[in-house]
Amino acid sequence: MTPRNRLAEAQRRLDHAYRRQRQAAAEQESADAESAIARSITDLTMRLGELCLASGAGTARTTQMLRHVARAYGLPIHVDVTYTRIILSYQPSIAADPITIMRSVAPGGVEYDRLTRLETLVARIEEDRLPLPDARDQLRRIVSEPRVYRRWVLLVAAAVMGGAVAMLLGGSWADILVAFLATGASELVRSELVLKGLANFFAQAAAAAVPTLAGLLVMATAPLLPTAAAVAPSMVIAAGMVALLAGLGVVTAAGDAIDGYYISAGARVVEVTVMTGGIVMGLVLTLWLGLRLGVPAYISPAEGFYTPTAIALVSAGIIAASFGVLCNMGPRSLVVATGLGVVLWAVYELADAVLVSYPARVGVAALLVGFLSRLVTRPLRIPMVAMITVGIAPLMPGLLLYRAIYGFTSTSVGLGDDPSMLLMTCSLTALALAAGSGFGANLAGVLLRLARMRRERAVRHARAAHPSSRLRSAAHARPQDVAGPGAPVDTTGSQPVTAS
């Protein structure tokens, strides 16, 4: 080979190496860009899921929202959500290292208004293809927004709920006033102790002791004040128990169990059991103290008096509305939840004429509430767990729990019922509320899916009959649909991310 030919061959080799180097650099730059976009999407998804779980959403709904957000941006992810932890993973290819994020979520107070805003944000991301920077800005604004109600409003709502429970049980105006004050004081004690860092178990026990002490105080002052003798302490105590029991996550625990998330369901059941144990401990210790001090026998709880249907419906609506305020629901959600509370009691009254079993009547009423909640959540952008939890609050078994605990602490109850049977009825009532509402929501979901499939089938038949409609639908297809599953989407230009 001549020197000229060797020089030309060396030049060709240099050009080939340079082109390969430039191609490798371009591929690396494209991979880095895709990785940066994927990390931004996974970070947004993780933060949104953390807020949803901390605001009171169930495990199934949180998992669904995370997948919807990631799918909207063309990113296939693996999600594992438990009661206190979220694991999110994305692997670009078999040879590439996966992006995996794990974050612990501390259970906090229920924030249904914030959960509603998160649901709206997810819907905008999924339907309107909201750009990633705009989605991050909106999420940042949701986090920074204050609670919808001030603390004194929550205390007033708790007091109103206690008075409404006493009115629902057939109490007089004196019963309603004392229950109003006792329940408000109970919520004040509970919130103060939680803010001071006391464990929720002991905060629940102290809160349960407040209305019981109010009943003992009424008994002590009855010989001196004629108005105190007209107050039924059982209704005062039952009102406080309803307010405390309504705040437990019975519906969310049952929903996780029905949806197959057994780890989260087990954790929530343990939490509900512990919180109920705190209520029982505060009630038992205070009742024992009253009995040791010789409290008169008429503190023994009665089953309640007859309440006219109109007053009962109004009371149920007030209970649902006040508990919705305690759960930080927005005004629009509050109106719907109040209506569900009224519907709940109306169905319970109708079932009373047909069914003998009290838990069965409660279950039928809760089933309709769950069914209606599933129908209104999507068009109104309201979380279903919020509607069900607030809607079933009027039927929380506060009086049953008090009667059972009093039966265990007193040897001369005179109720004609076995305390063990009362406690079993209380447990069955809570189970009927949770299972009935869950079944109603699932039944409505099945009917909605069948209706959607029927509409889609009709659309396919229409497109088959008119070929021009298929061309118009292809022209309006989303970029991630054109790119196929697993292709990240460039949020700046709304185009699929592809390697150059």
PDB file of C-alpha atoms in Angstrom, residues 348 351-365 424-425 428-429 432:
ATOM      1  CA  TYR A 348     -82.974   3.757  57.816  1.00  0.00           C
ATOM      2  CA  ALA A 351     -85.931  -0.160  56.576  1.00  0.00           C
ATOM      3  CA  ASP A 352     -87.164  -0.053  60.164  1.00  0.00           C
ATOM      4  CA  ALA A 353     -90.598  -1.131  58.956  1.00  0.00           C
ATOM      5  CA  VAL A 354     -89.211  -4.154  57.073  1.00  0.00           C
ATOM      6  CA  LEU A 355     -86.093  -5.404  58.881  1.00  0.00           C
ATOM      7  CA  VAL A 356     -85.919  -6.432  62.515  1.00  0.00           C
ATOM      8  CA  SER A 357     -82.142  -6.482  62.914  1.00  0.00           C
ATOM      9  CA  TYR A 358     -80.608  -3.111  63.721  1.00  0.00           C
ATOM     10  CA  PRO A 359     -77.268  -3.813  61.938  1.00  0.00           C
ATOM     11  CA  ALA A 360     -79.230  -4.941  58.862  1.00  0.00           C
ATOM     12  CA  ARG A 361     -81.137  -1.650  58.733  1.00  0.00           C
ATOM     13  CA  VAL A 362     -77.906   0.253  59.131  1.00  0.00           C
ATOM     14  CA  GLY A 363     -76.257  -1.789  56.367  1.00  0.00           C
ATOM     15  CA  VAL A 364     -79.084  -1.124  53.906  1.00  0.00           C
ATOM     16  CA  ALA A 365     -78.920   2.616  54.579  1.00  0.00           C
ATOM     17  CA  MET A 424     -71.392  -7.418  69.600  1.00  0.00           C
ATOM     18  CA  THR A 425     -74.246  -5.363  68.154  1.00  0.00           C
ATOM     19  CA  LEU A 428     -71.763  -5.497  63.815  1.00  0.00           C
ATOM     20  CA  THR A 429     -73.178  -2.014  63.302  1.00  0.00           C
ATOM     21  CA  ALA A 432     -72.458  -3.007  58.478  1.00  0.00           C
TER      22      ALA A 432
END
